[in-house]
């Protein structure tokens, strides 16, 4: 049960129902489902939204058993994460003349690609 102030002197006491919707470019994203156990909150797991995208989240609250409702929305701007170059073995390496050296940056990662590194994260490497 919830208590909400009303225009009169007596507060409302009843059950509120919550409906959440999320849109990208005006299209509802039905695959994005809240994992919150509290219906008054909308919670998405990490990496659910796409980097460099803009979403609108809309909440509609209805007093159960009535036609009374109200809606509010907010805009979420998902900024792109950074790319981190990682060279195994640290910043200094030593070698002898006429030997080969392996400089490995395959652990480099993109913050927007969870659990992926190197070429699996879509990274390309150039040495210069």
mmCIF file with all atom_site columns, C-alpha atoms in Angstrom:
data_model
loop_
_atom_site.group_PDB
_atom_site.id
_atom_site.type_symbol
_atom_site.label_atom_id
_atom_site.label_alt_id
_atom_site.label_comp_id
_atom_site.label_asym_id
_atom_site.label_entity_id
_atom_site.label_seq_id
_atom_site.pdbx_PDB_ins_code
_atom_site.Cartn_x
_atom_site.Cartn_y
_atom_site.Cartn_z
_atom_site.occupancy
_atom_site.B_iso_or_equiv
_atom_site.pdbx_formal_charge
_atom_site.auth_seq_id
_atom_site.auth_comp_id
_atom_site.auth_asym_id
_atom_site.auth_atom_id
_atom_site.pdbx_PDB_model_num
ATOM 1   C CA . UNK A 1 1   ? 0.000  0.000   0.000   1.00 0.00 ? 1   UNK A CA 1
ATOM 2   C CA . UNK A 1 2   ? 1.117  3.546   -0.623  1.00 0.00 ? 2   UNK A CA 1
ATOM 3   C CA . UNK A 1 3   ? 0.179  6.919   0.720   1.00 0.00 ? 3   UNK A CA 1
ATOM 4   C CA . UNK A 1 4   ? -0.021 9.837   -1.675  1.00 0.00 ? 4   UNK A CA 1
ATOM 5   C CA . UNK A 1 5   ? -0.954 13.408  -0.884  1.00 0.00 ? 5   UNK A CA 1
ATOM 6   C CA . UNK A 1 6   ? -4.133 14.563  -2.561  1.00 0.00 ? 6   UNK A CA 1
ATOM 7   C CA . UNK A 1 7   ? -5.653 17.970  -3.170  1.00 0.00 ? 7   UNK A CA 1
ATOM 8   C CA . UNK A 1 8   ? -7.911 17.577  -0.132  1.00 0.00 ? 8   UNK A CA 1
ATOM 9   C CA . UNK A 1 9   ? -6.942 17.194  3.499   1.00 0.00 ? 9   UNK A CA 1
ATOM 10  C CA . UNK A 1 10  ? -7.013 13.399  3.558   1.00 0.00 ? 10  UNK A CA 1
ATOM 11  C CA . UNK A 1 11  ? -4.169 11.417  1.936   1.00 0.00 ? 11  UNK A CA 1
ATOM 12  C CA . UNK A 1 12  ? -4.892 8.598   -0.519  1.00 0.00 ? 12  UNK A CA 1
ATOM 13  C CA . UNK A 1 13  ? -4.148 5.105   0.700   1.00 0.00 ? 13  UNK A CA 1
ATOM 14  C CA . UNK A 1 14  ? -4.198 2.286   -1.833  1.00 0.00 ? 14  UNK A CA 1
ATOM 15  C CA . UNK A 1 15  ? -2.165 0.143   -4.203  1.00 0.00 ? 15  UNK A CA 1
ATOM 16  C CA . UNK A 1 16  ? -0.150 1.699   -6.995  1.00 0.00 ? 16  UNK A CA 1
ATOM 17  C CA . UNK A 1 17  ? 0.690  -0.224  -10.171 1.00 0.00 ? 17  UNK A CA 1
ATOM 18  C CA . UNK A 1 18  ? 3.816  0.668   -12.160 1.00 0.00 ? 18  UNK A CA 1
ATOM 19  C CA . UNK A 1 19  ? 4.366  0.210   -15.881 1.00 0.00 ? 19  UNK A CA 1
ATOM 20  C CA . UNK A 1 20  ? 7.804  0.886   -17.340 1.00 0.00 ? 20  UNK A CA 1
ATOM 21  C CA . UNK A 1 21  ? 8.685  1.444   -20.995 1.00 0.00 ? 21  UNK A CA 1
ATOM 22  C CA . UNK A 1 22  ? 12.044 2.191   -22.597 1.00 0.00 ? 22  UNK A CA 1
ATOM 23  C CA . UNK A 1 23  ? 12.480 3.674   -26.071 1.00 0.00 ? 23  UNK A CA 1
ATOM 24  C CA . UNK A 1 24  ? 15.402 4.194   -28.433 1.00 0.00 ? 24  UNK A CA 1
ATOM 25  C CA . UNK A 1 25  ? 14.732 6.592   -31.327 1.00 0.00 ? 25  UNK A CA 1
ATOM 26  C CA . UNK A 1 26  ? 11.007 6.433   -30.512 1.00 0.00 ? 26  UNK A CA 1
ATOM 27  C CA . UNK A 1 27  ? 10.884 2.624   -30.783 1.00 0.00 ? 27  UNK A CA 1
ATOM 28  C CA . UNK A 1 28  ? 9.975  0.657   -27.658 1.00 0.00 ? 28  UNK A CA 1
ATOM 29  C CA . UNK A 1 29  ? 12.738 -1.787  -26.704 1.00 0.00 ? 29  UNK A CA 1
ATOM 30  C CA . UNK A 1 30  ? 10.722 -4.753  -25.457 1.00 0.00 ? 30  UNK A CA 1
ATOM 31  C CA . UNK A 1 31  ? 13.826 -6.865  -24.805 1.00 0.00 ? 31  UNK A CA 1
ATOM 32  C CA . UNK A 1 32  ? 14.996 -4.475  -22.048 1.00 0.00 ? 32  UNK A CA 1
ATOM 33  C CA . UNK A 1 33  ? 13.349 -5.819  -18.896 1.00 0.00 ? 33  UNK A CA 1
ATOM 34  C CA . UNK A 1 34  ? 13.912 -4.516  -15.387 1.00 0.00 ? 34  UNK A CA 1
ATOM 35  C CA . UNK A 1 35  ? 15.503 -6.913  -12.895 1.00 0.00 ? 35  UNK A CA 1
ATOM 36  C CA . UNK A 1 36  ? 14.325 -4.908  -9.873  1.00 0.00 ? 36  UNK A CA 1
ATOM 37  C CA . UNK A 1 37  ? 12.179 -6.737  -7.325  1.00 0.00 ? 37  UNK A CA 1
ATOM 38  C CA . UNK A 1 38  ? 10.745 -3.327  -6.369  1.00 0.00 ? 38  UNK A CA 1
ATOM 39  C CA . UNK A 1 39  ? 8.170  -2.456  -9.063  1.00 0.00 ? 39  UNK A CA 1
ATOM 40  C CA . UNK A 1 40  ? 8.608  1.263   -8.318  1.00 0.00 ? 40  UNK A CA 1
ATOM 41  C CA . UNK A 1 41  ? 12.205 1.070   -9.620  1.00 0.00 ? 41  UNK A CA 1
ATOM 42  C CA . UNK A 1 42  ? 13.561 0.245   -13.082 1.00 0.00 ? 42  UNK A CA 1
ATOM 43  C CA . UNK A 1 43  ? 16.902 -1.557  -12.979 1.00 0.00 ? 43  UNK A CA 1
ATOM 44  C CA . UNK A 1 44  ? 18.851 -2.944  -15.932 1.00 0.00 ? 44  UNK A CA 1
ATOM 45  C CA . UNK A 1 45  ? 21.932 -5.159  -15.761 1.00 0.00 ? 45  UNK A CA 1
ATOM 46  C CA . UNK A 1 46  ? 25.269 -3.672  -16.824 1.00 0.00 ? 46  UNK A CA 1
ATOM 47  C CA . UNK A 1 47  ? 25.906 -3.590  -20.580 1.00 0.00 ? 47  UNK A CA 1
ATOM 48  C CA . UNK A 1 48  ? 22.167 -3.719  -21.420 1.00 0.00 ? 48  UNK A CA 1
ATOM 49  C CA . UNK A 1 49  ? 22.217 -0.384  -23.246 1.00 0.00 ? 49  UNK A CA 1
ATOM 50  C CA . UNK A 1 50  ? 24.236 0.411   -26.365 1.00 0.00 ? 50  UNK A CA 1
ATOM 51  C CA . UNK A 1 51  ? 27.071 2.930   -26.120 1.00 0.00 ? 51  UNK A CA 1
ATOM 52  C CA . UNK A 1 52  ? 26.563 6.296   -27.878 1.00 0.00 ? 52  UNK A CA 1
ATOM 53  C CA . UNK A 1 53  ? 22.785 5.824   -27.824 1.00 0.00 ? 53  UNK A CA 1
ATOM 54  C CA . UNK A 1 54  ? 19.945 7.872   -26.338 1.00 0.00 ? 54  UNK A CA 1
ATOM 55  C CA . UNK A 1 55  ? 17.030 6.220   -24.539 1.00 0.00 ? 55  UNK A CA 1
ATOM 56  C CA . UNK A 1 56  ? 13.799 7.503   -23.005 1.00 0.00 ? 56  UNK A CA 1
ATOM 57  C CA . UNK A 1 57  ? 12.447 5.696   -19.946 1.00 0.00 ? 57  UNK A CA 1
ATOM 58  C CA . UNK A 1 58  ? 8.777  6.244   -19.153 1.00 0.00 ? 58  UNK A CA 1
ATOM 59  C CA . UNK A 1 59  ? 7.016  5.354   -15.901 1.00 0.00 ? 59  UNK A CA 1
ATOM 60  C CA . UNK A 1 60  ? 3.237  5.200   -15.689 1.00 0.00 ? 60  UNK A CA 1
ATOM 61  C CA . UNK A 1 61  ? 1.719  4.888   -12.218 1.00 0.00 ? 61  UNK A CA 1
ATOM 62  C CA . UNK A 1 62  ? -1.918 3.877   -11.827 1.00 0.00 ? 62  UNK A CA 1
ATOM 63  C CA . UNK A 1 63  ? -4.093 3.628   -8.735  1.00 0.00 ? 63  UNK A CA 1
ATOM 64  C CA . UNK A 1 64  ? -5.251 0.027   -8.855  1.00 0.00 ? 64  UNK A CA 1
ATOM 65  C CA . UNK A 1 65  ? -8.953 -0.345  -9.572  1.00 0.00 ? 65  UNK A CA 1
ATOM 66  C CA . UNK A 1 66  ? -9.293 3.192   -10.962 1.00 0.00 ? 66  UNK A CA 1
ATOM 67  C CA . UNK A 1 67  ? -8.567 5.047   -14.177 1.00 0.00 ? 67  UNK A CA 1
ATOM 68  C CA . UNK A 1 68  ? -6.360 7.537   -12.323 1.00 0.00 ? 68  UNK A CA 1
ATOM 69  C CA . UNK A 1 69  ? -2.768 7.528   -13.550 1.00 0.00 ? 69  UNK A CA 1
ATOM 70  C CA . UNK A 1 70  ? 0.214  9.738   -14.150 1.00 0.00 ? 70  UNK A CA 1
ATOM 71  C CA . UNK A 1 71  ? 3.308  9.390   -16.320 1.00 0.00 ? 71  UNK A CA 1
ATOM 72  C CA . UNK A 1 72  ? 6.819  10.797  -16.240 1.00 0.00 ? 72  UNK A CA 1
ATOM 73  C CA . UNK A 1 73  ? 9.862  10.164  -18.396 1.00 0.00 ? 73  UNK A CA 1
ATOM 74  C CA . UNK A 1 74  ? 13.583 10.755  -18.394 1.00 0.00 ? 74  UNK A CA 1
ATOM 75  C CA . UNK A 1 75  ? 16.274 10.729  -21.055 1.00 0.00 ? 75  UNK A CA 1
ATOM 76  C CA . UNK A 1 76  ? 19.338 8.502   -20.667 1.00 0.00 ? 76  UNK A CA 1
ATOM 77  C CA . UNK A 1 77  ? 22.424 9.317   -22.733 1.00 0.00 ? 77  UNK A CA 1
ATOM 78  C CA . UNK A 1 78  ? 24.825 6.364   -22.857 1.00 0.00 ? 78  UNK A CA 1
ATOM 79  C CA . UNK A 1 79  ? 28.352 7.665   -23.329 1.00 0.00 ? 79  UNK A CA 1
ATOM 80  C CA . UNK A 1 80  ? 31.029 5.551   -24.954 1.00 0.00 ? 80  UNK A CA 1
ATOM 81  C CA . UNK A 1 81  ? 33.680 4.033   -22.701 1.00 0.00 ? 81  UNK A CA 1
ATOM 82  C CA . UNK A 1 82  ? 37.416 4.187   -23.292 1.00 0.00 ? 82  UNK A CA 1
ATOM 83  C CA . UNK A 1 83  ? 39.738 1.808   -25.064 1.00 0.00 ? 83  UNK A CA 1
ATOM 84  C CA . UNK A 1 84  ? 42.630 0.672   -22.888 1.00 0.00 ? 84  UNK A CA 1
ATOM 85  C CA . UNK A 1 85  ? 45.889 -0.490  -24.458 1.00 0.00 ? 85  UNK A CA 1
ATOM 86  C CA . UNK A 1 86  ? 47.593 -3.110  -22.310 1.00 0.00 ? 86  UNK A CA 1
ATOM 87  C CA . UNK A 1 87  ? 51.068 -4.482  -23.099 1.00 0.00 ? 87  UNK A CA 1
ATOM 88  C CA . UNK A 1 88  ? 51.973 -7.689  -21.273 1.00 0.00 ? 88  UNK A CA 1
ATOM 89  C CA . UNK A 1 89  ? 55.191 -7.619  -19.337 1.00 0.00 ? 89  UNK A CA 1
ATOM 90  C CA . UNK A 1 90  ? 55.132 -3.954  -18.398 1.00 0.00 ? 90  UNK A CA 1
ATOM 91  C CA . UNK A 1 91  ? 56.571 -0.825  -19.950 1.00 0.00 ? 91  UNK A CA 1
ATOM 92  C CA . UNK A 1 92  ? 60.219 -1.970  -20.194 1.00 0.00 ? 92  UNK A CA 1
ATOM 93  C CA . UNK A 1 93  ? 61.580 -5.057  -21.908 1.00 0.00 ? 93  UNK A CA 1
ATOM 94  C CA . UNK A 1 94  ? 65.138 -6.122  -22.510 1.00 0.00 ? 94  UNK A CA 1
ATOM 95  C CA . UNK A 1 95  ? 66.517 -8.313  -25.244 1.00 0.00 ? 95  UNK A CA 1
ATOM 96  C CA . UNK A 1 96  ? 69.794 -9.308  -26.823 1.00 0.00 ? 96  UNK A CA 1
ATOM 97  C CA . UNK A 1 97  ? 70.811 -8.364  -30.317 1.00 0.00 ? 97  UNK A CA 1
ATOM 98  C CA . UNK A 1 98  ? 69.705 -10.862 -32.986 1.00 0.00 ? 98  UNK A CA 1
ATOM 99  C CA . UNK A 1 99  ? 66.941 -12.295 -30.791 1.00 0.00 ? 99  UNK A CA 1
ATOM 100 C CA . UNK A 1 100 ? 63.222 -11.888 -31.242 1.00 0.00 ? 100 UNK A CA 1
ATOM 101 C CA . UNK A 1 101 ? 60.915 -10.125 -28.848 1.00 0.00 ? 101 UNK A CA 1
ATOM 102 C CA . UNK A 1 102 ? 57.217 -10.692 -28.417 1.00 0.00 ? 102 UNK A CA 1
ATOM 103 C CA . UNK A 1 103 ? 55.267 -7.537  -27.586 1.00 0.00 ? 103 UNK A CA 1
ATOM 104 C CA . UNK A 1 104 ? 51.723 -8.680  -26.798 1.00 0.00 ? 104 UNK A CA 1
ATOM 105 C CA . UNK A 1 105 ? 48.812 -6.246  -26.536 1.00 0.00 ? 105 UNK A CA 1
ATOM 106 C CA . UNK A 1 106 ? 46.078 -8.879  -26.861 1.00 0.00 ? 106 UNK A CA 1
ATOM 107 C CA . UNK A 1 107 ? 44.806 -8.033  -23.342 1.00 0.00 ? 107 UNK A CA 1
ATOM 108 C CA . UNK A 1 108 ? 43.786 -4.553  -24.502 1.00 0.00 ? 108 UNK A CA 1
ATOM 109 C CA . UNK A 1 109 ? 40.076 -3.899  -24.070 1.00 0.00 ? 109 UNK A CA 1
ATOM 110 C CA . UNK A 1 110 ? 37.116 -1.677  -24.902 1.00 0.00 ? 110 UNK A CA 1
ATOM 111 C CA . UNK A 1 111 ? 35.076 -0.695  -21.823 1.00 0.00 ? 111 UNK A CA 1
ATOM 112 C CA . UNK A 1 112 ? 31.898 -1.120  -23.876 1.00 0.00 ? 112 UNK A CA 1
ATOM 113 C CA . UNK A 1 113 ? 32.565 -4.796  -24.667 1.00 0.00 ? 113 UNK A CA 1
ATOM 114 C CA . UNK A 1 114 ? 32.162 -6.822  -21.478 1.00 0.00 ? 114 UNK A CA 1
ATOM 115 C CA . UNK A 1 115 ? 34.549 -9.750  -21.065 1.00 0.00 ? 115 UNK A CA 1
ATOM 116 C CA . UNK A 1 116 ? 36.181 -9.335  -24.486 1.00 0.00 ? 116 UNK A CA 1
ATOM 117 C CA . UNK A 1 117 ? 39.781 -8.384  -25.221 1.00 0.00 ? 117 UNK A CA 1
ATOM 118 C CA . UNK A 1 118 ? 41.967 -7.855  -28.254 1.00 0.00 ? 118 UNK A CA 1
ATOM 119 C CA . UNK A 1 119 ? 40.542 -8.728  -31.648 1.00 0.00 ? 119 UNK A CA 1
ATOM 120 C CA . UNK A 1 120 ? 37.572 -10.459 -29.958 1.00 0.00 ? 120 UNK A CA 1
ATOM 121 C CA . UNK A 1 121 ? 36.539 -6.984  -28.771 1.00 0.00 ? 121 UNK A CA 1
ATOM 122 C CA . UNK A 1 122 ? 36.835 -5.679  -32.334 1.00 0.00 ? 122 UNK A CA 1
ATOM 123 C CA . UNK A 1 123 ? 40.136 -3.940  -31.686 1.00 0.00 ? 123 UNK A CA 1
ATOM 124 C CA . UNK A 1 124 ? 42.697 -3.495  -34.430 1.00 0.00 ? 124 UNK A CA 1
ATOM 125 C CA . UNK A 1 125 ? 46.396 -3.115  -33.680 1.00 0.00 ? 125 UNK A CA 1
ATOM 126 C CA . UNK A 1 126 ? 49.090 -1.071  -35.350 1.00 0.00 ? 126 UNK A CA 1
ATOM 127 C CA . UNK A 1 127 ? 52.650 -0.650  -34.227 1.00 0.00 ? 127 UNK A CA 1
ATOM 128 C CA . UNK A 1 128 ? 54.621 2.434   -35.016 1.00 0.00 ? 128 UNK A CA 1
#
